[in-house]
Short mmCIF file of C-alpha atoms in Angstrom, two decimals:
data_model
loop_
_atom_site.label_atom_id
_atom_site.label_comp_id
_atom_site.label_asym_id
_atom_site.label_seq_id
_atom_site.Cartn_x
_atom_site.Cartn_y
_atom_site.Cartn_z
CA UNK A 1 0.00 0.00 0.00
CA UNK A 2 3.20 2.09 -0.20
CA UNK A 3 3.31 2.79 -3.21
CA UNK A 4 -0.08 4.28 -3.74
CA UNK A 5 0.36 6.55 -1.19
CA UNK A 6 3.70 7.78 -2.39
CA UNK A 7 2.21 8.53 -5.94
CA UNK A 8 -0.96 10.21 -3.88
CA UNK A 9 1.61 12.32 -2.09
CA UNK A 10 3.46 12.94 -4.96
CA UNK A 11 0.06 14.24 -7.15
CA UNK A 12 -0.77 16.67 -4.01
CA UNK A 13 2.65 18.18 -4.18
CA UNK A 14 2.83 18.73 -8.16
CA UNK A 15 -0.90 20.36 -7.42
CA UNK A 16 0.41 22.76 -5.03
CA UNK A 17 3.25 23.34 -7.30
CA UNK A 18 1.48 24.05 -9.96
CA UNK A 19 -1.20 26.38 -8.17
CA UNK A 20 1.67 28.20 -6.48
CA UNK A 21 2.78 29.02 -10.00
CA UNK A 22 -0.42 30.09 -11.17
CA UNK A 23 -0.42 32.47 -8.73
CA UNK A 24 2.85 34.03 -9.94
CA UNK A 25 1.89 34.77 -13.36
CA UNK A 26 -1.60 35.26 -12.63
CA UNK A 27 -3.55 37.14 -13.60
CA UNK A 28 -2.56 36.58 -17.42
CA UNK A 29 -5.64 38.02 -18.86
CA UNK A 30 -8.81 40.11 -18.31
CA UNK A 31 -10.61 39.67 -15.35
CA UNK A 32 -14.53 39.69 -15.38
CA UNK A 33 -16.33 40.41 -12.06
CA UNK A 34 -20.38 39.63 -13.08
CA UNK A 35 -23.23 41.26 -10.99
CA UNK A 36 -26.01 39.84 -10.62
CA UNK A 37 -27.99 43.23 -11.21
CA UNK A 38 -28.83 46.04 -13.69
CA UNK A 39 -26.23 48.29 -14.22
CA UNK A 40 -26.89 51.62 -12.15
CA UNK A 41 -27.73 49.72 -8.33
CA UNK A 42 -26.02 49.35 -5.54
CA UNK A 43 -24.07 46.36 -6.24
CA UNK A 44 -23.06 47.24 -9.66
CA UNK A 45 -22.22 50.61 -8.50
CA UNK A 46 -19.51 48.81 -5.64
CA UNK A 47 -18.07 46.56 -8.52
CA UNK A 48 -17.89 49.92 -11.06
CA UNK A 49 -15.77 51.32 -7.66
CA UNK A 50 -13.74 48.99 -6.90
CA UNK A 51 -12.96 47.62 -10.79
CA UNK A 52 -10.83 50.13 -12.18
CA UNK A 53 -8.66 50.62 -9.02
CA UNK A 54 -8.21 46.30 -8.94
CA UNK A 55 -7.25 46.85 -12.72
CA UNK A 56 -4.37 49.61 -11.93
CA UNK A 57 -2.95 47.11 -9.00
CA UNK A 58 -3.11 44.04 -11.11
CA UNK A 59 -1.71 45.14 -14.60
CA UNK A 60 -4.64 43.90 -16.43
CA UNK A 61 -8.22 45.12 -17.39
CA UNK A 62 -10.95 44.09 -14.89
CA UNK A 63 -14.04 44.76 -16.05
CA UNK A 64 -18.13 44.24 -14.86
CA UNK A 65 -20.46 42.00 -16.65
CA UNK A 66 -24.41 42.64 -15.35
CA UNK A 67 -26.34 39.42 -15.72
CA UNK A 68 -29.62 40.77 -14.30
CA UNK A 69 -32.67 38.61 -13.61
CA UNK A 70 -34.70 36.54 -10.82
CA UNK A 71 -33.43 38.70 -8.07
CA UNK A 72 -29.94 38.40 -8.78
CA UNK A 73 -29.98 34.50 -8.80
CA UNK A 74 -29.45 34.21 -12.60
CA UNK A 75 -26.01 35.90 -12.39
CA UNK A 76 -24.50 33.79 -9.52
CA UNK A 77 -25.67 30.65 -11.59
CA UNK A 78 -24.02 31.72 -14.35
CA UNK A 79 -20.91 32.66 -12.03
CA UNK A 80 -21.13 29.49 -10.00
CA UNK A 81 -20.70 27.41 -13.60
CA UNK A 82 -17.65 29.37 -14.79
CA UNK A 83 -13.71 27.89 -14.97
CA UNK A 84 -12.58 28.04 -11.38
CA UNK A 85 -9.26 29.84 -12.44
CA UNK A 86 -9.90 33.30 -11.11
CA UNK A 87 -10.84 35.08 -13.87
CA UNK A 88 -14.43 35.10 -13.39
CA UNK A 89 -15.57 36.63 -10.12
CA UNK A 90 -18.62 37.37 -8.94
CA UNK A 91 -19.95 40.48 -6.84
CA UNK A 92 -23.00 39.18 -4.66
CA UNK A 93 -24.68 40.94 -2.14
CA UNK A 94 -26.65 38.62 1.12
CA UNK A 95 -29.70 38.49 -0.41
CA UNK A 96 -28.61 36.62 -3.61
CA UNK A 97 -26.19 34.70 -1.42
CA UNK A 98 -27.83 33.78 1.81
CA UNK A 99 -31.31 35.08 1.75
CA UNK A 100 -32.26 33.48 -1.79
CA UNK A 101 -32.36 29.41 -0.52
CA UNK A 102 -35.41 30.24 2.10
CA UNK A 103 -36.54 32.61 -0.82
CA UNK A 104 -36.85 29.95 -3.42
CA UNK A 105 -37.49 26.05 -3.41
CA UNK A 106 -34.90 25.48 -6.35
CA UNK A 107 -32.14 27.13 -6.75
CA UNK A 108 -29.54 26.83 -9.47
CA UNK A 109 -26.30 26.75 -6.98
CA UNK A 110 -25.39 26.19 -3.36
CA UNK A 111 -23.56 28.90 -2.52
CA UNK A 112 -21.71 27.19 0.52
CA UNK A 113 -20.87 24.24 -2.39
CA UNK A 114 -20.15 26.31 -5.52
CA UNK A 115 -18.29 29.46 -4.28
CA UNK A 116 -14.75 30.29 -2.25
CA UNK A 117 -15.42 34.18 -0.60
CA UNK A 118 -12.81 36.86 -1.85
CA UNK A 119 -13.31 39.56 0.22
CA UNK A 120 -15.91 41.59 1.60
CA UNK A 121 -16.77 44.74 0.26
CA UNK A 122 -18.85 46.81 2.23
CA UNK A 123 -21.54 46.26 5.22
CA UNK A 124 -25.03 47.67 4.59
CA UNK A 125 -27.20 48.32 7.62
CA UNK A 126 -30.78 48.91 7.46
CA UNK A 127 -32.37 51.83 9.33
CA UNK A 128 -35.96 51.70 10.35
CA UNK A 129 -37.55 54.93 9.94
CA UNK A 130 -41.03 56.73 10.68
CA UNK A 131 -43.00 59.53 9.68
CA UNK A 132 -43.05 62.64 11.36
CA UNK A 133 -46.30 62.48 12.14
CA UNK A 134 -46.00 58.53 14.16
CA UNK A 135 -46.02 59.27 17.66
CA UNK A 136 -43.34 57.29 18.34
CA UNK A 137 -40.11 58.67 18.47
CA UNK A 138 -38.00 55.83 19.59
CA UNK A 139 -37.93 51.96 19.45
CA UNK A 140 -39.36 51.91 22.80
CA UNK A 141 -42.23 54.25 21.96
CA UNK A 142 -42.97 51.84 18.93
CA UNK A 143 -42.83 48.86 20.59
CA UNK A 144 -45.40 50.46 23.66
CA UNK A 145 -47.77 51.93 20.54
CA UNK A 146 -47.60 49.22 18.20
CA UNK A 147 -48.77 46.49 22.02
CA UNK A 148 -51.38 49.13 22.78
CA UNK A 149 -52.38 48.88 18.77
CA UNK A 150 -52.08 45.53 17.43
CA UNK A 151 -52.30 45.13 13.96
CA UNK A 152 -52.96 48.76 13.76
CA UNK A 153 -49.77 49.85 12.67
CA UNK A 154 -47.80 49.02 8.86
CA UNK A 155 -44.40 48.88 8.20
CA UNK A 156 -42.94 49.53 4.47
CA UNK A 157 -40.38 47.00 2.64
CA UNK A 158 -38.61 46.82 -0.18
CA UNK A 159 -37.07 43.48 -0.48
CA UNK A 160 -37.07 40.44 0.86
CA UNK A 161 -33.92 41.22 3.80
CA UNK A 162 -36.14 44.55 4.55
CA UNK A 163 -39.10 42.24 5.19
CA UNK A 164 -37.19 39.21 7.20
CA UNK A 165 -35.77 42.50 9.45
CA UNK A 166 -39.27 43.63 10.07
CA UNK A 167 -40.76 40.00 10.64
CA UNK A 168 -37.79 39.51 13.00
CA UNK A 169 -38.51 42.70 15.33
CA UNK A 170 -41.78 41.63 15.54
CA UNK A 171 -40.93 38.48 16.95
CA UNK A 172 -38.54 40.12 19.16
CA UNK A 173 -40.67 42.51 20.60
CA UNK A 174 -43.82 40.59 20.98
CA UNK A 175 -45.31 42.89 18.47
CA UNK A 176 -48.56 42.87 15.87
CA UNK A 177 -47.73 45.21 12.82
CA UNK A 178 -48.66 44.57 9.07
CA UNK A 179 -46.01 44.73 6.17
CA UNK A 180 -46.78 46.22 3.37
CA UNK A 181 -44.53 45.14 0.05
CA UNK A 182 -43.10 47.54 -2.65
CA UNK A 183 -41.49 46.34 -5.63
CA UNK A 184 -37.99 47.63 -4.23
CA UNK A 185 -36.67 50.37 -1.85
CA UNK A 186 -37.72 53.36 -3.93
CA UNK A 187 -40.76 53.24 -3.92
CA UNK A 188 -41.25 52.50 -0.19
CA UNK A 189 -39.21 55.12 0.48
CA UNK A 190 -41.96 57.46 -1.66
CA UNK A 191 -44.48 55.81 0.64
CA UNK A 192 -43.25 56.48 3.40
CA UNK A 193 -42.45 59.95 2.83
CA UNK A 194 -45.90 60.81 1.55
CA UNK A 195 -47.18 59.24 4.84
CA UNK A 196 -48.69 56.54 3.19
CA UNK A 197 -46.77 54.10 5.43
CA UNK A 198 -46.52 55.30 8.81
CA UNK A 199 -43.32 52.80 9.20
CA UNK A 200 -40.22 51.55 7.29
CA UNK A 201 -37.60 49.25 6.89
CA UNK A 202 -34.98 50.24 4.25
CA UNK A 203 -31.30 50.47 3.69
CA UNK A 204 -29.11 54.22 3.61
CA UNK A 205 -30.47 55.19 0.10
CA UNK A 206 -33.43 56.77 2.78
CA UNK A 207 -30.43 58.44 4.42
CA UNK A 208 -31.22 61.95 2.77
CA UNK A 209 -35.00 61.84 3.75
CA UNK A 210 -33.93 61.54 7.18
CA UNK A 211 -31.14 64.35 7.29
CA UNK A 212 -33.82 66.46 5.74
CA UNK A 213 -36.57 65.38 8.55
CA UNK A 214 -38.95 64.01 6.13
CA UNK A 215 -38.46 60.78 7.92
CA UNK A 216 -36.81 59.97 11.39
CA UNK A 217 -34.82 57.08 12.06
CA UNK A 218 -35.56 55.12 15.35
CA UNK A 219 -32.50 53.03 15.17
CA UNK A 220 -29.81 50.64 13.24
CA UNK A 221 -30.30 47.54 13.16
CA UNK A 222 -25.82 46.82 13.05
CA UNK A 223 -24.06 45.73 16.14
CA UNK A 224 -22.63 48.93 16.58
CA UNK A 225 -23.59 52.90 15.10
CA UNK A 226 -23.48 53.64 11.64
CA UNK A 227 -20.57 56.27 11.01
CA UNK A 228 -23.42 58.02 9.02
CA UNK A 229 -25.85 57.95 11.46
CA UNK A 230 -23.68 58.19 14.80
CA UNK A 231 -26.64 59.82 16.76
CA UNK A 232 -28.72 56.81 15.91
CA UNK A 233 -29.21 54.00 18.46
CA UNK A 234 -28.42 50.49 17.37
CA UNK A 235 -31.39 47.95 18.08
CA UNK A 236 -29.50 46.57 21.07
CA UNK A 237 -29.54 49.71 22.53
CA UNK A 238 -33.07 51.02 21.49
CA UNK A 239 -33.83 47.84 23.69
CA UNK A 240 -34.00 44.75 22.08
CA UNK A 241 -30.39 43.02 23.00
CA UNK A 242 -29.35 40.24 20.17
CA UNK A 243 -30.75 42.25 17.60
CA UNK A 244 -28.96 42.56 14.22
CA UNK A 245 -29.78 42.58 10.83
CA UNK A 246 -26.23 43.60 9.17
CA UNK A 247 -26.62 42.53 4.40
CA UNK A 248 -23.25 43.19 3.02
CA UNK A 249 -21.70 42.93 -0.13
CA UNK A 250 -18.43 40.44 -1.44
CA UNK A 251 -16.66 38.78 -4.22
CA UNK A 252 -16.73 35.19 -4.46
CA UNK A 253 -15.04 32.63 -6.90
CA UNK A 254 -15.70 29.39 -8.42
CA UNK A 255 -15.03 26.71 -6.06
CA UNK A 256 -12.10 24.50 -6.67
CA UNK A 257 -10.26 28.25 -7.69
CA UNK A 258 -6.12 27.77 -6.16
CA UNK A 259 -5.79 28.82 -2.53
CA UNK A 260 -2.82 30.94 -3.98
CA UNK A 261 -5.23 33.29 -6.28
CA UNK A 262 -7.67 33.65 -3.48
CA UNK A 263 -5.06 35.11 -1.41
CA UNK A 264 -3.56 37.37 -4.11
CA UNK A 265 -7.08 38.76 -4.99
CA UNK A 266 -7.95 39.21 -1.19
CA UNK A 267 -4.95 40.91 -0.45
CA UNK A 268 -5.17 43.53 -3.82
CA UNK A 269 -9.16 44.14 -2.81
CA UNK A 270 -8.39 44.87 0.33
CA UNK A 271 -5.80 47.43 -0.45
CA UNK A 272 -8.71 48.99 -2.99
CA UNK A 273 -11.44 49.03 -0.18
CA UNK A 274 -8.57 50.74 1.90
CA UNK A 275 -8.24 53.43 -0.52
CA UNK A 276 -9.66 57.07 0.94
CA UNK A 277 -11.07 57.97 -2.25
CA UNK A 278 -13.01 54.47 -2.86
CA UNK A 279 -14.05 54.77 1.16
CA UNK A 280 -15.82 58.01 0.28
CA UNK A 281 -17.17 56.47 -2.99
CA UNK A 282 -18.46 53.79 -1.01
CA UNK A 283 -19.88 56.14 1.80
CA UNK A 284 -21.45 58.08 -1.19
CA UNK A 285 -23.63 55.21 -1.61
CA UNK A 286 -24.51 55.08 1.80
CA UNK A 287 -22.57 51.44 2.51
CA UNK A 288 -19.56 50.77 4.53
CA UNK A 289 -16.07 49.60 3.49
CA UNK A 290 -15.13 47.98 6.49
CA UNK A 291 -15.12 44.49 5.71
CA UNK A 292 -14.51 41.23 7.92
CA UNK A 293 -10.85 39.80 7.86
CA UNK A 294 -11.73 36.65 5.39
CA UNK A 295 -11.75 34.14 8.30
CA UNK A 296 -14.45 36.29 9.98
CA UNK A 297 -16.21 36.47 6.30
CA UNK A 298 -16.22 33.32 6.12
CA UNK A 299 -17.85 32.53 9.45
CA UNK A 300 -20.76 35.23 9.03
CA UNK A 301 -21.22 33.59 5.57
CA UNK A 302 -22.23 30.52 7.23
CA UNK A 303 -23.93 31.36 10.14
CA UNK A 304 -26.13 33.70 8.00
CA UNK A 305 -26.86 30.37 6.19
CA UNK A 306 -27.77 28.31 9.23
CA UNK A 307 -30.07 31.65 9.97
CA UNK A 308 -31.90 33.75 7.38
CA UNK A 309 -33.47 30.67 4.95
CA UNK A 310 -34.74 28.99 7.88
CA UNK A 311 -36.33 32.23 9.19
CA UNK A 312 -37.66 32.84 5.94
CA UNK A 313 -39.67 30.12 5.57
CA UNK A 314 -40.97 30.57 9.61
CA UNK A 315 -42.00 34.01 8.24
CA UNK A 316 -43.49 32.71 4.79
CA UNK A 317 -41.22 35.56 2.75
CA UNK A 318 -40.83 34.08 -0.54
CA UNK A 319 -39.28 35.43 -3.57
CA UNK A 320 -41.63 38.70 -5.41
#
């Protein structure tokens, strides 16, 4: 039995070898990073940041392919499929990545199975926000209105992470309040500005309503204050401890892509996202550059997994 195991041993080391070499010359060619989005939102906006700045540290173009569709999903099935040799990357954001298997019975990819994580790019919390005229000007009024109410009160939502948030804080807080859906942040921001929705649930692009006053934000739903919002409680502290919805955006490859190009591409990304002029790009958009060392990545990754499809289905969210 020696002499398999020598030959085994002897494969594993002319692998390494030859991924450690890969490495050295890499990257060769273009490198594509696909979105799974239109271009002109969020997520393509990140990857139109970060793409030209990547290109200038790596010697070769990196450009951003949009394969829109099916909230996303389309374009990480079409990334999950490609040559695992870093030259296709994708940009995904949680709800495409973790949110999407409670969202839809079949799936084209397992994203714990078909993709290694780059890097993160930026943290996105959500803010929930009320009009002026809700008499509830903290979490603690809300939660005291919405027991002495129940089922009185509606909450706006945009997407499907927007709606699990709300679902979860009424679980939390022993609450009864209706959602209402909107196809996409936008226009429950208009709805909740008009007063049409006394409550919301959104991410920063709301941010300018509520410096203006035209809505007022009750609290974060991070671990810790927003940089933009530093007067703003986090949920924790607005009195509901263990609370945190936290999306963020990251770059994943293939699986099976060398250990050695993972690395290299974590390390350059890293060094873009550190960049003052692409953190005030990304604060622009109203998103955070202060991403997870990978390890940590990689362990939010999965617990979000073990967490938001499983409280998607409890909460019968499914895929608009």
């Amino acid at each position: 039995m020696r002499v398999p195991r020598v030959a085994g041993g002897l494969f594993f080391a002319l692998l390494c070898a030859s991924w450690a070499a890969a490495a050295q010359t890499y990257p060769a060619k273009p490198i594509k990073l696909v979105v799974g989005y239109p271009p002109g939102g969020g997520t393509d906006s990140l990857a139109r940041i970060v793409a030209p700045k990547l290109s200038e540290r790596l010697g070769q173009p990196v450009t951003v392919e949009n394969r829109p569709g099916a909230n996303a999903t389309i374009g990480v099935a079409y990334a999950a499929k490609a040559e695992a040799d870093g030259y296709t990357l994708l940009v995904g954001a949680s709800g495409e990545m973790v949110y999407a298997p409670g969202l839809y019975d079949r799936l084209a990819y397992d994203t714990a199975k078909d993709f290694i994580p780059v890097v993160q790019l930026s943290t996105n919390p959500l803010i929930f926000a009320a009009h002026p005229s809700l008499p509830a000007a903290s979490i603690g009024e809300l939660i005291a209105l919405a027991k002495a109410k129940p089922g009185a009160l509606f909450y706006g939502s945009g997407a499907a992470p927007f709606q699990a948030a709300g679902e979860l804080f009424k679980k939390q807080a022993g609450v009864s309040i209706v959602n209402v859906p909107y196809k996409g942040a936008a226009p429950s921001v208009t709805a909740a500005v008009a007063g049409e929705v006394p409550l919301l649930v959104v991410g920063l692009s709301a941010l300018p309503h509520v410096r203006s006053g035209k809505l007022r934000a009750l609290a974060v739903t991070s671990p810790k204050r927003f940089a933009l919002l530093p007067e703003v409680p986090t949920m924790a502290e607005a009195g509901l401890p263990g609370f945190e919805v936290t999306p963020w955006t990251g770059v994943f490859a293939p699986a099976g892509t060398p250990r050695a190009i993972i690395d290299k591409l974590n390390a350059e990304m890293t060094a873009v996202a550190a960049l003052e002029e692409v953190k005030e790009r990304f604060r622009a958009l109203g998103v955070s550059g202060e991403g997870l060392p990978l390890a940590e990545f990689n362990a939010l990754i999965k617990s979000d997994l073990g967490k938001w499809p499983k409280l998607l289905r409890e909460f019968n969210i499914r895929a608009q």
